[in-house]
CSV table of C-alpha atoms in Angstrom, one decimal:
chain,number,residue,atom,x,y,z
A,1,UNK,CA,13.3,90.2,-1.1
A,2,UNK,CA,12.0,86.7,-2.2
A,3,UNK,CA,11.3,83.9,0.1
A,4,UNK,CA,14.1,81.9,-1.4
A,5,UNK,CA,16.7,84.3,0.1
A,6,UNK,CA,18.4,83.0,3.2
A,7,UNK,CA,19.4,85.1,6.0
A,8,UNK,CA,21.5,83.6,8.7
A,9,UNK,CA,20.3,84.3,12.2
A,10,UNK,CA,23.7,84.9,13.7
A,11,UNK,CA,22.4,86.8,16.7
A,12,UNK,CA,21.4,83.6,18.5
A,13,UNK,CA,24.5,81.7,17.5
A,14,UNK,CA,27.4,83.8,18.5
A,15,UNK,CA,30.5,81.8,19.2
A,16,UNK,CA,33.6,82.2,21.4
A,17,UNK,CA,35.8,80.4,18.9
A,18,UNK,CA,37.4,78.0,21.4
A,19,UNK,CA,41.0,77.3,20.6
A,20,UNK,CA,41.7,80.6,18.8
A,21,UNK,CA,44.2,82.4,21.1
A,22,UNK,CA,42.0,81.6,24.1
A,23,UNK,CA,44.9,80.6,26.3
A,24,UNK,CA,46.7,83.9,26.3
A,25,UNK,CA,47.3,85.5,29.7
A,26,UNK,CA,45.3,88.4,30.9
A,27,UNK,CA,48.2,90.8,30.6
A,28,UNK,CA,48.8,89.8,27.0
A,29,UNK,CA,52.2,88.4,27.7
A,30,UNK,CA,52.0,84.9,26.3
A,31,UNK,CA,50.1,81.6,26.1
A,32,UNK,CA,50.2,78.5,28.2
A,33,UNK,CA,50.5,76.3,25.1
A,34,UNK,CA,54.0,76.5,23.5
A,35,UNK,CA,52.5,75.4,20.2
A,36,UNK,CA,50.2,78.4,20.0
A,37,UNK,CA,53.1,80.7,20.8
A,38,UNK,CA,54.6,80.1,17.4
A,39,UNK,CA,53.4,82.2,14.4
A,40,UNK,CA,52.7,79.6,11.7
A,41,UNK,CA,53.4,82.2,8.9
A,42,UNK,CA,56.9,83.1,10.1
A,43,UNK,CA,57.9,80.1,12.3
A,44,UNK,CA,58.9,82.6,15.1
A,45,UNK,CA,57.3,83.3,18.5
A,46,UNK,CA,54.6,86.0,18.5
A,47,UNK,CA,55.8,89.4,19.5
A,48,UNK,CA,54.6,91.4,22.5
A,49,UNK,CA,52.9,93.8,20.0
A,50,UNK,CA,50.8,90.9,18.7
A,51,UNK,CA,49.3,90.2,22.1
A,52,UNK,CA,48.5,93.9,22.7
A,53,UNK,CA,46.7,94.2,19.3
A,54,UNK,CA,44.9,90.8,20.0
A,55,UNK,CA,43.3,92.3,23.1
A,56,UNK,CA,41.8,95.0,21.0
A,57,UNK,CA,40.8,92.6,18.2
A,58,UNK,CA,38.7,90.6,20.7
A,59,UNK,CA,36.5,93.6,21.4
A,60,UNK,CA,35.5,94.0,17.8
A,61,UNK,CA,31.8,92.9,17.1
A,62,UNK,CA,33.0,90.7,14.2
A,63,UNK,CA,35.2,88.6,16.5
A,64,UNK,CA,32.2,86.6,17.8
A,65,UNK,CA,31.1,85.5,14.3
A,66,UNK,CA,34.2,83.4,13.4
A,67,UNK,CA,32.7,79.9,13.6
A,68,UNK,CA,29.4,80.9,11.9
A,69,UNK,CA,31.3,82.7,9.0
A,70,UNK,CA,33.7,79.8,8.4
A,71,UNK,CA,30.8,77.3,8.5
A,72,UNK,CA,28.9,79.4,6.0
A,73,UNK,CA,31.8,79.8,3.6
A,74,UNK,CA,32.4,76.1,3.6
A,75,UNK,CA,28.9,75.4,2.5
A,76,UNK,CA,28.5,78.1,-0.1
A,77,UNK,CA,30.5,79.5,-3.0
A,78,UNK,CA,29.4,83.0,-2.4
A,79,UNK,CA,28.5,84.9,0.9
A,80,UNK,CA,27.2,88.4,1.2
A,81,UNK,CA,28.3,90.1,4.4
A,82,UNK,CA,26.9,93.4,5.8
A,83,UNK,CA,29.2,94.9,8.4
A,84,UNK,CA,28.3,98.3,9.8
A,85,UNK,CA,30.9,101.0,10.6
A,86,UNK,CA,33.3,99.8,13.2
A,87,UNK,CA,32.6,96.1,13.0
A,88,UNK,CA,36.1,95.2,11.9
A,89,UNK,CA,35.1,93.3,8.8
A,90,UNK,CA,37.9,94.8,6.5
A,91,UNK,CA,40.7,93.6,8.8
A,92,UNK,CA,39.4,90.4,10.3
A,93,UNK,CA,37.5,88.6,7.6
A,94,UNK,CA,40.5,88.5,5.2
A,95,UNK,CA,42.6,87.0,8.0
A,96,UNK,CA,40.1,84.3,8.6
A,97,UNK,CA,39.9,83.5,4.9
A,98,UNK,CA,43.7,83.4,4.7
A,99,UNK,CA,43.7,80.7,7.4
A,100,UNK,CA,40.9,78.9,5.5
A,101,UNK,CA,42.9,79.1,2.2
A,102,UNK,CA,46.0,77.7,3.8
A,103,UNK,CA,44.0,74.6,5.0
A,104,UNK,CA,42.5,74.0,1.6
A,105,UNK,CA,45.5,74.8,-0.6
A,106,UNK,CA,48.3,77.2,-1.3
A,107,UNK,CA,46.4,79.7,-3.3
A,108,UNK,CA,46.1,83.2,-2.0
A,109,UNK,CA,43.3,85.6,-1.0
A,110,UNK,CA,42.6,88.9,-2.8
A,111,UNK,CA,40.7,91.7,-1.1
A,112,UNK,CA,39.7,94.7,-3.2
A,113,UNK,CA,39.4,98.3,-2.0
A,114,UNK,CA,38.0,101.2,-4.0
A,115,UNK,CA,40.9,103.5,-3.1
A,116,UNK,CA,44.6,103.3,-2.9
A,117,UNK,CA,44.9,104.9,0.5
A,118,UNK,CA,42.6,102.3,2.0
A,119,UNK,CA,44.5,99.4,0.4
A,120,UNK,CA,47.9,100.6,1.8
A,121,UNK,CA,46.7,101.5,5.3
A,122,UNK,CA,44.6,98.3,5.8
A,123,UNK,CA,47.5,96.1,4.6
A,124,UNK,CA,49.8,97.7,7.1
A,125,UNK,CA,47.3,97.2,9.9
A,126,UNK,CA,46.7,93.5,9.0
A,127,UNK,CA,50.4,92.8,8.7
A,128,UNK,CA,50.8,94.1,12.3
A,129,UNK,CA,47.8,92.0,13.5
A,130,UNK,CA,49.3,88.9,11.9
A,131,UNK,CA,52.8,89.7,13.2
A,132,UNK,CA,54.4,89.6,9.8
A,133,UNK,CA,56.4,92.0,7.6
A,134,UNK,CA,54.4,94.1,5.1
A,135,UNK,CA,55.2,92.8,1.7
A,136,UNK,CA,55.9,89.2,2.7
A,137,UNK,CA,52.8,87.2,3.9
A,138,UNK,CA,50.6,90.3,3.6
A,139,UNK,CA,51.0,92.9,0.9
A,140,UNK,CA,49.2,95.4,-1.3
A,141,UNK,CA,49.1,96.0,-5.0
A,142,UNK,CA,48.1,99.5,-6.3
A,143,UNK,CA,48.9,101.3,-9.5
A,144,UNK,CA,52.6,102.0,-9.9
A,145,UNK,CA,53.4,100.1,-6.6
A,146,UNK,CA,53.5,96.4,-6.0
A,147,UNK,CA,54.4,95.6,-2.4
A,148,UNK,CA,54.1,91.8,-2.6
A,149,UNK,CA,56.4,88.8,-2.9
A,150,UNK,CA,56.2,85.1,-3.8
A,151,UNK,CA,55.3,84.4,-0.1
A,152,UNK,CA,52.3,86.7,-0.1
A,153,UNK,CA,49.1,85.0,1.0
A,154,UNK,CA,46.8,87.9,1.5
A,155,UNK,CA,46.8,90.8,-1.1
A,156,UNK,CA,45.0,94.0,-0.6
A,157,UNK,CA,44.5,95.8,-4.0
A,158,UNK,CA,42.4,98.3,-5.7
A,159,UNK,CA,39.5,96.9,-7.7
A,160,UNK,CA,41.1,98.3,-10.9
A,161,UNK,CA,44.3,96.2,-10.3
A,162,UNK,CA,42.2,93.0,-9.8
A,163,UNK,CA,40.4,93.8,-13.1
A,164,UNK,CA,43.8,94.2,-14.8
A,165,UNK,CA,44.9,90.8,-13.4
A,166,UNK,CA,41.7,89.3,-14.8
A,167,UNK,CA,42.7,90.4,-18.3
A,168,UNK,CA,45.8,88.1,-18.2
A,169,UNK,CA,44.2,85.4,-16.0
A,170,UNK,CA,40.5,85.3,-16.8
A,171,UNK,CA,39.7,82.7,-14.2
A,172,UNK,CA,41.9,84.3,-11.4
A,173,UNK,CA,43.6,80.9,-10.9
A,174,UNK,CA,46.1,82.3,-8.4
A,175,UNK,CA,43.4,83.0,-5.8
A,176,UNK,CA,41.2,80.6,-3.9
A,177,UNK,CA,39.1,83.4,-2.3
A,178,UNK,CA,38.1,86.8,-3.7
A,179,UNK,CA,36.6,89.5,-1.5
A,180,UNK,CA,35.0,92.6,-2.9
A,181,UNK,CA,35.0,95.1,-0.1
A,182,UNK,CA,33.0,98.4,0.0
A,183,UNK,CA,30.7,96.9,-2.7
A,184,UNK,CA,28.1,99.5,-1.8
A,185,UNK,CA,30.2,102.3,-3.3
A,186,UNK,CA,29.5,100.7,-6.8
A,187,UNK,CA,32.7,101.9,-8.5
A,188,UNK,CA,33.0,101.2,-12.2
A,189,UNK,CA,35.7,98.5,-11.7
A,190,UNK,CA,33.7,96.8,-8.9
A,191,UNK,CA,30.6,96.5,-11.0
A,192,UNK,CA,32.6,95.0,-13.9
A,193,UNK,CA,34.3,92.6,-11.5
A,194,UNK,CA,30.9,91.4,-10.3
A,195,UNK,CA,30.0,90.3,-13.8
A,196,UNK,CA,33.3,88.6,-14.3
A,197,UNK,CA,33.3,86.9,-10.9
A,198,UNK,CA,29.8,85.5,-11.6
A,199,UNK,CA,31.2,83.9,-14.8
A,200,UNK,CA,34.3,82.6,-12.9
A,201,UNK,CA,32.0,80.9,-10.3
A,202,UNK,CA,30.4,78.9,-13.1
A,203,UNK,CA,33.8,77.8,-14.4
A,204,UNK,CA,35.7,77.1,-11.1
A,205,UNK,CA,34.5,74.8,-8.4
A,206,UNK,CA,37.2,75.7,-5.9
A,207,UNK,CA,36.7,79.5,-5.7
A,208,UNK,CA,35.0,81.3,-2.8
A,209,UNK,CA,33.5,84.8,-3.2
A,210,UNK,CA,32.7,87.2,-0.3
A,211,UNK,CA,30.8,90.5,-1.1
A,212,UNK,CA,31.2,92.9,1.8
A,213,UNK,CA,29.1,96.0,2.2
A,214,UNK,CA,28.5,98.6,4.8
A,215,UNK,CA,24.9,99.3,4.1
A,216,UNK,CA,21.8,97.2,4.5
A,217,UNK,CA,20.7,97.2,0.8
A,218,UNK,CA,22.3,93.8,0.4
A,219,UNK,CA,19.3,92.3,-1.2
A,220,UNK,CA,20.4,93.3,-4.7
A,221,UNK,CA,23.8,91.6,-4.2
A,222,UNK,CA,22.0,88.4,-2.9
A,223,UNK,CA,19.7,88.4,-6.0
A,224,UNK,CA,22.6,88.9,-8.4
A,225,UNK,CA,24.6,86.0,-6.9
A,226,UNK,CA,21.8,83.5,-7.0
A,227,UNK,CA,20.3,84.1,-3.6
A,228,UNK,CA,23.6,83.9,-1.7
A,229,UNK,CA,23.3,83.7,2.1
A,230,UNK,CA,23.5,87.0,4.1
A,231,UNK,CA,25.4,87.5,7.3
A,232,UNK,CA,24.8,90.8,9.2
A,233,UNK,CA,27.2,92.1,11.8
A,234,UNK,CA,26.4,95.1,14.0
A,235,UNK,CA,28.8,98.0,14.2
A,236,UNK,CA,30.6,99.4,17.3
A,237,UNK,CA,29.2,102.9,17.2
A,238,UNK,CA,28.3,105.4,19.9
A,239,UNK,CA,25.4,107.9,19.7
A,240,UNK,CA,26.0,110.9,17.4
A,241,UNK,CA,24.2,114.1,17.8
A,242,UNK,CA,23.4,115.7,14.5
A,243,UNK,CA,23.0,119.5,14.0
A,244,UNK,CA,21.6,121.3,10.9
A,245,UNK,CA,21.8,124.9,9.9
A,246,UNK,CA,18.6,127.0,10.1
A,247,UNK,CA,19.2,128.5,6.7
A,248,UNK,CA,21.2,127.4,3.6
A,249,UNK,CA,24.8,128.5,3.6
A,250,UNK,CA,25.9,130.7,0.7
A,251,UNK,CA,29.6,129.7,0.9
A,252,UNK,CA,30.1,126.2,2.3
A,253,UNK,CA,33.9,126.6,2.5
A,254,UNK,CA,33.6,129.8,4.6
A,255,UNK,CA,31.0,128.1,6.8
A,256,UNK,CA,33.3,125.0,7.2
A,257,UNK,CA,36.2,127.1,8.4
A,258,UNK,CA,34.1,129.1,10.8
A,259,UNK,CA,32.6,125.8,12.2
A,260,UNK,CA,36.1,124.3,12.8
A,261,UNK,CA,37.2,127.4,14.7
A,262,UNK,CA,34.0,127.5,16.8
A,263,UNK,CA,34.3,123.9,17.7
A,264,UNK,CA,37.9,124.4,18.8
A,265,UNK,CA,37.0,127.5,20.9
A,266,UNK,CA,33.7,126.4,22.4
A,267,UNK,CA,33.6,122.6,22.7
A,268,UNK,CA,35.1,121.5,26.1
A,269,UNK,CA,35.0,117.8,25.1
A,270,UNK,CA,38.4,116.4,23.9
A,271,UNK,CA,38.4,115.0,20.4
A,272,UNK,CA,39.6,115.5,16.9
A,273,UNK,CA,37.7,117.1,14.0
A,274,UNK,CA,37.0,115.6,10.6
A,275,UNK,CA,36.0,118.1,7.8
A,276,UNK,CA,34.9,116.8,4.4
A,277,UNK,CA,35.7,119.0,1.4
A,278,UNK,CA,35.6,118.2,-2.4
A,279,UNK,CA,39.2,118.4,-3.7
A,280,UNK,CA,42.9,119.2,-3.2
A,281,UNK,CA,42.7,122.9,-4.0
A,282,UNK,CA,39.9,123.4,-1.5
A,283,UNK,CA,41.6,121.3,1.2
A,284,UNK,CA,44.9,123.2,0.9
A,285,UNK,CA,43.1,126.5,1.0
A,286,UNK,CA,41.1,125.5,4.1
A,287,UNK,CA,44.1,124.2,6.0
A,288,UNK,CA,46.0,127.6,5.5
A,289,UNK,CA,43.0,129.6,6.5
A,290,UNK,CA,42.2,127.5,9.6
A,291,UNK,CA,45.8,127.7,10.8
A,292,UNK,CA,45.9,131.4,10.3
A,293,UNK,CA,42.6,132.0,12.1
A,294,UNK,CA,43.7,130.0,15.2
A,295,UNK,CA,47.2,131.6,15.3
A,296,UNK,CA,45.5,135.0,15.4
A,297,UNK,CA,43.5,134.1,18.5
A,298,UNK,CA,46.6,134.2,20.7
A,299,UNK,CA,48.6,131.7,22.8
A,300,UNK,CA,45.9,131.1,25.4
A,301,UNK,CA,43.9,129.0,22.8
A,302,UNK,CA,44.8,125.3,22.5
A,303,UNK,CA,47.1,124.2,19.7
A,304,UNK,CA,45.4,123.1,16.5
A,305,UNK,CA,47.1,120.8,14.0
A,306,UNK,CA,45.6,120.8,10.5
A,307,UNK,CA,46.2,117.7,8.3
A,308,UNK,CA,45.1,117.4,4.7
A,309,UNK,CA,44.0,114.1,3.2
A,310,UNK,CA,43.4,113.3,-0.5
A,311,UNK,CA,44.2,110.5,-2.8
A,312,UNK,CA,47.2,112.1,-4.6
A,313,UNK,CA,49.0,113.0,-1.4
A,314,UNK,CA,52.3,111.0,-0.9
A,315,UNK,CA,51.9,108.0,1.4
A,316,UNK,CA,54.2,109.4,4.1
A,317,UNK,CA,52.1,112.5,4.4
A,318,UNK,CA,48.9,110.4,4.4
A,319,UNK,CA,50.1,108.6,7.5
A,320,UNK,CA,50.1,111.9,9.4
A,321,UNK,CA,46.3,111.5,10.0
A,322,UNK,CA,47.2,108.8,12.6
A,323,UNK,CA,49.5,111.0,14.6
A,324,UNK,CA,48.3,111.9,18.1
A,325,UNK,CA,46.7,115.4,18.7
A,326,UNK,CA,48.7,118.2,20.3
A,327,UNK,CA,48.9,118.1,24.1
A,328,UNK,CA,46.9,120.4,26.4
A,329,UNK,CA,48.4,123.8,27.3
A,330,UNK,CA,49.3,124.7,30.8
A,331,UNK,CA,46.1,126.7,31.1
A,332,UNK,CA,44.1,123.6,30.3
A,333,UNK,CA,43.2,124.5,26.7
A,334,UNK,CA,42.5,121.4,24.7
A,335,UNK,CA,44.8,120.6,21.7
A,336,UNK,CA,43.1,119.2,18.6
A,337,UNK,CA,43.9,117.6,15.3
A,338,UNK,CA,41.8,118.6,12.3
A,339,UNK,CA,41.7,116.2,9.3
A,340,UNK,CA,40.5,118.0,6.2
A,341,UNK,CA,39.7,115.2,3.7
A,342,UNK,CA,37.8,114.3,0.6
A,343,UNK,CA,35.2,111.5,0.7
A,344,UNK,CA,38.0,108.9,0.9
A,345,UNK,CA,37.6,109.2,4.7
A,346,UNK,CA,33.9,108.4,4.4
A,347,UNK,CA,34.1,104.6,4.5
A,348,UNK,CA,37.6,103.4,3.5
A,349,UNK,CA,39.7,104.8,6.4
A,350,UNK,CA,39.1,104.8,10.1
A,351,UNK,CA,40.7,107.7,12.0
A,352,UNK,CA,40.5,107.0,15.8
A,353,UNK,CA,39.9,110.0,18.0
A,354,UNK,CA,37.5,111.8,15.7
A,355,UNK,CA,34.6,113.1,17.7
A,356,UNK,CA,33.4,116.1,15.6
A,357,UNK,CA,32.4,115.7,11.9
A,358,UNK,CA,31.7,118.7,9.7
A,359,UNK,CA,29.7,117.8,6.6
A,360,UNK,CA,29.1,120.6,4.0
A,361,UNK,CA,27.1,118.1,1.9
A,362,UNK,CA,29.2,118.1,-1.3
A,363,UNK,CA,31.7,115.9,-3.1
A,364,UNK,CA,33.2,115.7,-6.5
A,365,UNK,CA,31.7,113.1,-8.8
A,366,UNK,CA,32.7,111.9,-12.3
A,367,UNK,CA,30.1,112.8,-14.9
A,368,UNK,CA,30.1,112.0,-18.6
A,369,UNK,CA,28.2,114.1,-21.1
A,370,UNK,CA,27.5,111.8,-24.1
A,371,UNK,CA,26.5,114.8,-26.3
A,372,UNK,CA,29.9,116.4,-26.3
A,373,UNK,CA,31.8,113.2,-25.2
A,374,UNK,CA,33.5,114.9,-22.3
A,375,UNK,CA,34.2,113.4,-18.9
A,376,UNK,CA,34.6,115.8,-16.0
A,377,UNK,CA,34.6,116.0,-12.2
A,378,UNK,CA,31.8,118.1,-10.9
A,379,UNK,CA,31.0,119.3,-7.4
A,380,UNK,CA,27.5,117.9,-6.6
A,381,UNK,CA,25.4,117.1,-3.6
A,382,UNK,CA,26.0,113.9,-1.7
A,383,UNK,CA,23.3,111.2,-1.1
A,384,UNK,CA,21.6,110.4,2.2
A,385,UNK,CA,23.6,107.2,2.5
A,386,UNK,CA,26.8,109.2,2.2
A,387,UNK,CA,25.6,111.7,4.8
A,388,UNK,CA,24.9,108.8,7.2
A,389,UNK,CA,28.3,107.3,6.6
A,390,UNK,CA,30.0,110.7,7.3
A,391,UNK,CA,28.0,111.1,10.5
A,392,UNK,CA,29.1,107.6,11.6
A,393,UNK,CA,32.7,108.7,11.6
A,394,UNK,CA,32.1,110.7,14.8
A,395,UNK,CA,30.9,107.8,16.9
A,396,UNK,CA,33.8,105.4,16.7
A,397,UNK,CA,35.4,105.8,20.1
A,398,UNK,CA,32.9,107.8,22.1
A,399,UNK,CA,29.7,109.8,21.6
A,400,UNK,CA,30.2,112.5,19.0
A,401,UNK,CA,28.6,115.4,17.1
A,402,UNK,CA,28.0,115.9,13.4
A,403,UNK,CA,27.5,119.4,12.0
A,404,UNK,CA,25.7,119.3,8.7
A,405,UNK,CA,26.0,122.6,6.9
A,406,UNK,CA,22.7,122.3,5.2
A,407,UNK,CA,19.1,122.4,6.4
A,408,UNK,CA,17.1,119.4,7.6
A,409,UNK,CA,14.5,120.1,4.9
A,410,UNK,CA,17.2,119.8,2.2
A,411,UNK,CA,18.4,116.5,3.7
A,412,UNK,CA,14.8,115.1,3.8
A,413,UNK,CA,13.5,116.4,0.4
A,414,UNK,CA,16.4,117.2,-1.9
A,415,UNK,CA,19.0,114.5,-1.4
A,416,UNK,CA,18.7,111.2,-3.2
A,417,UNK,CA,18.7,108.0,-1.2
A,418,UNK,CA,21.9,106.5,-2.7
A,419,UNK,CA,24.7,107.7,-5.0
A,420,UNK,CA,24.2,106.7,-8.6
A,421,UNK,CA,26.6,103.9,-9.5
A,422,UNK,CA,29.7,105.1,-11.4
A,423,UNK,CA,28.8,103.0,-14.4
A,424,UNK,CA,25.8,105.2,-15.0
A,425,UNK,CA,28.0,108.3,-15.1
A,426,UNK,CA,30.9,107.0,-17.2
A,427,UNK,CA,31.9,106.6,-20.8
A,428,UNK,CA,31.4,102.9,-21.5
A,429,UNK,CA,33.8,102.8,-24.4
A,430,UNK,CA,36.6,101.8,-22.1
A,431,UNK,CA,34.3,99.2,-20.5
A,432,UNK,CA,33.7,97.5,-23.9
A,433,UNK,CA,37.4,97.4,-24.7
A,434,UNK,CA,38.1,95.8,-21.3
A,435,UNK,CA,35.4,93.2,-21.9
A,436,UNK,CA,36.9,92.5,-25.4
A,437,UNK,CA,40.3,92.1,-23.8
A,438,UNK,CA,38.8,89.6,-21.3
A,439,UNK,CA,37.6,87.5,-24.2
A,440,UNK,CA,33.9,88.4,-23.9
A,441,UNK,CA,32.9,88.5,-27.6
A,442,UNK,CA,29.5,86.9,-27.7
A,443,UNK,CA,26.2,88.5,-26.5
A,444,UNK,CA,26.4,88.9,-22.7
A,445,UNK,CA,24.3,90.6,-20.1
A,446,UNK,CA,25.8,92.3,-17.0
A,447,UNK,CA,23.0,93.0,-14.5
A,448,UNK,CA,24.2,96.1,-12.6
A,449,UNK,CA,21.3,96.1,-10.1
A,450,UNK,CA,20.4,99.8,-10.3
A,451,UNK,CA,17.2,101.8,-9.7
A,452,UNK,CA,14.8,102.2,-11.2
A,453,UNK,CA,15.4,98.8,-12.8
A,454,UNK,CA,18.2,96.6,-13.8
A,455,UNK,CA,20.8,98.0,-16.2
A,456,UNK,CA,22.1,95.7,-18.8
A,457,UNK,CA,25.4,96.2,-20.6
A,458,UNK,CA,25.1,94.5,-24.0
A,459,UNK,CA,28.1,93.8,-26.2
A,460,UNK,CA,28.4,91.9,-29.5
A,461,UNK,CA,31.2,91.0,-31.8
A,462,UNK,CA,31.3,94.6,-32.9
A,463,UNK,CA,32.8,97.0,-30.3
A,464,UNK,CA,30.7,99.8,-31.7
A,465,UNK,CA,27.5,98.1,-30.7
A,466,UNK,CA,26.7,99.2,-27.2
A,467,UNK,CA,23.3,99.5,-25.6
A,468,UNK,CA,22.5,100.5,-22.1
A,469,UNK,CA,18.9,99.8,-21.4
A,470,UNK,CA,16.5,99.6,-18.5
A,471,UNK,CA,14.3,96.6,-17.8
């Protein structure tokens, strides 16, 4: 990292944000100032639920960084923010920027998410925290579903939807602030958006950009956005004990089911289980087999509720992951909830109550074969960064355990450090057409910041001319 890069030392300058809900009573029942009792978005008094949620919001690590963040965003057009798992960045930062946008003008705030499930669930949570109706001041916009209105100030959306908006509005004039969340996942749409946003920054003086990531490799984002300042926020995590298998497993699905049953039978500590699998078919099969195994053990064993989670699941069924676990039986047997999910539960969603994580070490990745021009989803090994993110899911509310169904030697020697960006595994024909639609006709370079060097996407007036080269 060059000496020109600036890193804000926020550890020594934490703030208590005087004046922001500081007069509320200890029991969360109200405030001494009648002015602060009124919700400025709705014009109505804050509800009891608002004060209950506010008490929890004040315990988030990000809460102490309000003044420093606002001061930084006022002085800079772009800010890179690294917030570890559990810091609260996805819910709190967009709210702060909504307040900032209201003070500087009536333009809204856009916050991108890589997955539809995350956009919907986070929008609902933020609407509750702001004490507004979902679809009014806070909404979400995903493919085939637009839950927004003319009053919407804060929009959560998939990165693909913001890219689609940029085709009709190249300068994104309707937004004063754009947040790219989960930037470390390096999806195809996010990488294209980074190139577009860098161009927008050169053409709009009033726009603010925030790049949010969950990993500490933020130096590449700082370099790309002209040495933007970096704010680092620690996460609220508890210690996680990690277990490896002594020998490689032949059938990871069989091993996963066996591990779930063993945890339910042998672990005395209360807590839910999160199992990562690769796809819908595998998840449905695992849920059936787990339920059958537990039912065959007899009534003296605690109840086990198995809940699937994948992107194509209907929204009402996705919300089941937030239901409470089954109660204890009369004999004291612990009831548990098992969430069997794809990697959408890796970073985008937070499921409170998860104490045990089972990581078989595989996920489905999109791969493009340029020789036969076929794009396919293949089951492949995850990266070390993904394994760390999965393990972090177990330490959100109390100390947890992560069971990795592969050997420690495989983790150290065979796994790559980071997942290859999607743009390196995709057919770039669609990308070129999107750039043409955006009006990018002359020679341009998109620096995608990838190892072992910098990838440049080069397009000319001819759509057929496409070169992906390494510097």
